[in-house]
């Protein structure tokens, strides 16, 4: 397999669900946020906003609000060191797809700095619950934006388990090199 540092970053990324208590460099988070903004968006609409929460108390508060809405009192989003919420305009025709591109940029940029990440999906479908919306408003999310993806970030406390990649790749009209 031909490789380079970008490919190695892609192949090394795994979802991390347990973080050590060690702050993340602010300048690396800034770079990660810039990478989020550079993701492709349908028709270049860029109808998204990124919220970087570095304060663990605020992240814990958000997790508590989500947990309350889900009926899971102990929900903690894996207690990340930082969290990036990706919010898209509700009527953005490809908002979810755009989010996915930004989320992957965030997770790969994090990986390139040795920072672990995991997609947190729990806000999907909960944004219009009044207590959740009130909290999003407190964080600065406009009423006409919703959040589907959040990236929990931190240094991995342990290696993730092995994961076999099983999706077929069908080659048509050419043969893969060995
Ligand atoms: C759209 C989407 C939603 C996800 N939501 C969650 C989530 O809420 N919590 C979680 O622990 N992992 C979540 N994940 C991570 C997946 O479980 C993970 O990517 C998958 O198990 C493959 O493992 P890997 O990321 O280590 O390659 C999500 C991933 C995607 C793409």
Coordinates of C-alpha atoms and ligand atoms in Angstrom, one line a residue:
X1 CA 0.0 0.0 0.0
X2 CA 1.3 3.4 -0.9
X3 CA 1.2 5.8 2.0
X4 CA 2.1 9.2 3.3
X5 CA 1.6 11.2 6.5
X6 CA -2.0 12.1 5.7
X7 CA -2.9 8.5 4.9
X8 CA -1.2 7.4 8.1
X9 CA -3.3 10.0 10.1
X10 CA -6.5 8.7 8.4
X11 CA -5.6 5.1 9.1
X12 CA -4.6 5.8 12.7
X13 CA -7.8 7.6 13.7
X14 CA -10.1 5.7 16.0
X15 CA -12.9 6.7 18.2
X16 CA -11.6 7.4 21.8
X17 CA -14.1 7.1 24.6
X18 CA -11.8 7.5 27.6
X19 CA -9.7 10.6 28.2
X20 CA -6.9 11.5 30.5
X21 CA -7.1 14.6 32.6
X22 CA -4.7 16.7 30.6
X23 CA -5.4 20.1 29.0
X24 CA -5.2 20.4 25.2
X25 CA -3.0 23.1 23.7
X26 CA -5.2 26.0 22.7
X27 CA -3.2 26.7 19.5
X28 CA -3.9 23.1 18.4
X29 CA -7.6 23.6 19.0
X30 CA -7.4 26.8 16.9
X31 CA -5.9 24.8 14.1
X32 CA -8.5 22.1 14.4
X33 CA -11.3 24.7 14.2
X34 CA -9.7 26.2 11.1
X35 CA -9.6 22.7 9.6
X36 CA -13.3 22.4 10.4
X37 CA -14.0 25.6 8.4
X38 CA -12.1 24.3 5.5
X39 CA -14.3 21.2 5.0
X40 CA -16.3 21.1 1.8
X41 CA -19.9 22.2 2.0
X42 CA -22.6 21.7 -0.6
X43 CA -22.6 24.7 -3.1
X44 CA -20.1 26.3 -0.8
X45 CA -22.9 27.4 1.4
X46 CA -20.9 27.2 4.6
X47 CA -24.1 27.4 6.6
X48 CA -22.6 26.1 9.8
X49 CA -21.1 27.4 13.0
X50 CA -18.5 25.8 15.2
X51 CA -18.5 26.1 19.0
X52 CA -15.3 25.1 20.8
X53 CA -15.9 24.5 24.5
X54 CA -12.6 24.3 26.4
X55 CA -14.1 24.6 29.9
X56 CA -14.8 21.1 31.2
X57 CA -17.5 22.5 33.6
X58 CA -19.4 23.8 30.6
X59 CA -19.0 20.5 28.8
X60 CA -20.2 18.7 31.9
X61 CA -23.2 21.0 32.1
X62 CA -24.1 20.4 28.5
X63 CA -23.8 16.6 29.0
X64 CA -26.1 17.0 32.1
X65 CA -28.7 18.9 30.0
X66 CA -28.5 16.2 27.3
X67 CA -28.7 13.4 29.9
X68 CA -31.8 15.0 31.5
X69 CA -33.4 15.2 28.0
X70 CA -32.6 11.5 27.3
X71 CA -33.5 10.3 30.8
X72 CA -29.9 9.2 31.4
X73 CA -28.8 11.0 34.5
X74 CA -25.2 9.8 34.4
X75 CA -24.6 10.8 30.8
X76 CA -21.2 12.5 30.5
X77 CA -20.1 12.5 26.9
X78 CA -17.0 10.6 28.1
X79 CA -15.8 13.7 30.0
X80 CA -13.7 15.2 27.2
X81 CA -11.1 17.9 27.7
X82 CA -12.8 19.9 24.9
X83 CA -15.8 19.6 22.7
X84 CA -16.5 21.1 19.3
X85 CA -20.2 21.4 18.4
X86 CA -21.0 21.7 14.7
X87 CA -24.3 23.6 14.2
X88 CA -25.9 23.9 10.8
X89 CA -28.7 26.1 9.7
X90 CA -32.0 24.2 10.0
X91 CA -33.0 24.8 6.4
X92 CA -29.5 24.1 4.9
X93 CA -30.4 21.5 2.2
X94 CA -27.3 19.4 2.9
X95 CA -26.7 20.4 6.5
X96 CA -26.0 16.9 7.7
X97 CA -23.7 16.1 4.9
X98 CA -21.8 19.3 5.5
X99 CA -21.6 18.5 9.2
X100 CA -20.1 15.1 8.4
X101 CA -17.3 16.6 6.3
X102 CA -16.5 19.2 9.0
X103 CA -16.6 16.5 11.7
X104 CA -14.2 14.3 9.8
X105 CA -11.8 17.2 9.3
X106 CA -12.0 17.9 13.1
X107 CA -11.2 14.3 14.0
X108 CA -8.4 13.9 11.5
X109 CA -6.8 17.3 12.5
X110 CA -7.0 16.2 16.1
X111 CA -5.4 12.8 15.3
X112 CA -2.6 14.6 13.5
X113 CA -1.8 16.3 16.9
X114 CA -2.1 13.1 18.8
X115 CA -5.5 14.1 20.2
X116 CA -8.2 11.5 20.4
X117 CA -11.8 12.1 19.4
X118 CA -15.2 10.6 19.1
X119 CA -18.4 11.7 17.4
X120 CA -21.1 12.5 19.9
X121 CA -24.5 12.3 18.3
X122 CA -26.9 12.7 21.2
X123 CA -28.1 16.2 20.4
X124 CA -29.6 15.0 17.1
X125 CA -33.4 15.2 17.6
X126 CA -33.1 16.9 21.0
X127 CA -32.3 20.5 20.0
X128 CA -36.0 21.6 20.2
X129 CA -36.6 20.3 23.7
X130 CA -37.1 23.6 25.5
X131 CA -34.4 22.9 28.2
X132 CA -31.9 21.9 25.5
X133 CA -32.7 24.8 23.3
X134 CA -32.4 27.2 26.2
X135 CA -28.9 25.8 27.0
X136 CA -27.9 26.0 23.3
X137 CA -29.0 29.6 23.3
X138 CA -26.9 30.2 26.4
X139 CA -23.9 28.8 24.5
X140 CA -24.7 31.2 21.6
X141 CA -26.3 28.8 19.1
X142 CA -28.9 30.8 17.1
X143 CA -32.5 29.6 17.1
X144 CA -32.4 28.7 13.4
X145 CA -29.4 26.4 13.9
X146 CA -29.4 22.8 15.1
X147 CA -26.6 20.5 16.2
X148 CA -26.2 16.9 15.0
X149 CA -22.5 16.3 15.5
X150 CA -20.2 17.1 18.3
X151 CA -16.5 16.0 18.6
X152 CA -15.4 15.1 22.1
X153 CA -11.6 15.7 22.3
X154 CA -8.8 14.6 24.6
X155 CA -5.8 12.5 25.0
X156 CA -6.6 8.8 25.0
X157 CA -6.6 7.0 28.3
X158 CA -6.2 3.7 26.6
X159 CA -5.8 2.2 23.2
X160 CA -9.1 1.4 21.4
X161 CA -9.9 -2.2 20.7
X162 CA -8.9 -3.7 17.3
X163 CA -11.4 -3.1 14.6
X164 CA -11.6 -5.0 11.4
X165 CA -12.6 -3.0 8.3
X166 CA -15.0 -5.2 6.4
X167 CA -16.6 -3.0 3.8
X168 CA -16.2 -4.3 0.3
X169 CA -14.3 -2.3 -2.3
X170 CA -15.3 -3.3 -5.8
X171 CA -12.9 -2.5 -8.5
X172 CA -14.4 -1.9 -11.9
X173 CA -12.3 -1.7 -15.1
X174 CA -9.0 -1.9 -13.3
X175 CA -7.1 -4.2 -11.0
X176 CA -5.8 -3.1 -7.6
X177 CA -2.1 -3.2 -7.1
X178 CA -1.0 -5.7 -4.5
Ligands
LIG1 C1 -22.8 9.7 12.5 C2 -22.0 9.1 13.6 C3 -22.5 9.1 14.9 C4 -21.8 8.6 15.9 N1 -22.3 8.7 17.2 C5 -21.5 8.2 18.2 C6 -22.0 8.4 19.6 O1 -23.0 9.1 19.8 N2 -21.2 7.9 20.6 C7 -20.1 7.2 20.3 O2 -19.5 6.7 21.3 N3 -19.6 7.0 19.1 C8 -20.3 7.5 18.0 N4 -19.8 7.4 16.7 C9 -18.6 6.7 16.5 C10 -18.7 5.3 15.9 O3 -19.3 4.4 16.8 C11 -17.4 4.8 15.4 O4 -16.9 5.7 14.4 C12 -17.4 3.4 14.9 O5 -17.7 2.5 15.9 C13 -16.1 3.0 14.2 O6 -15.0 3.1 15.1 P1 -13.8 4.0 14.8 O7 -14.3 5.5 14.9 O8 -12.8 3.7 16.0 O9 -13.2 3.7 13.5 C14 -20.5 7.9 15.7 C15 -20.0 7.9 14.4 C16 -20.7 8.5 13.4 C17 -20.1 8.5 12.0

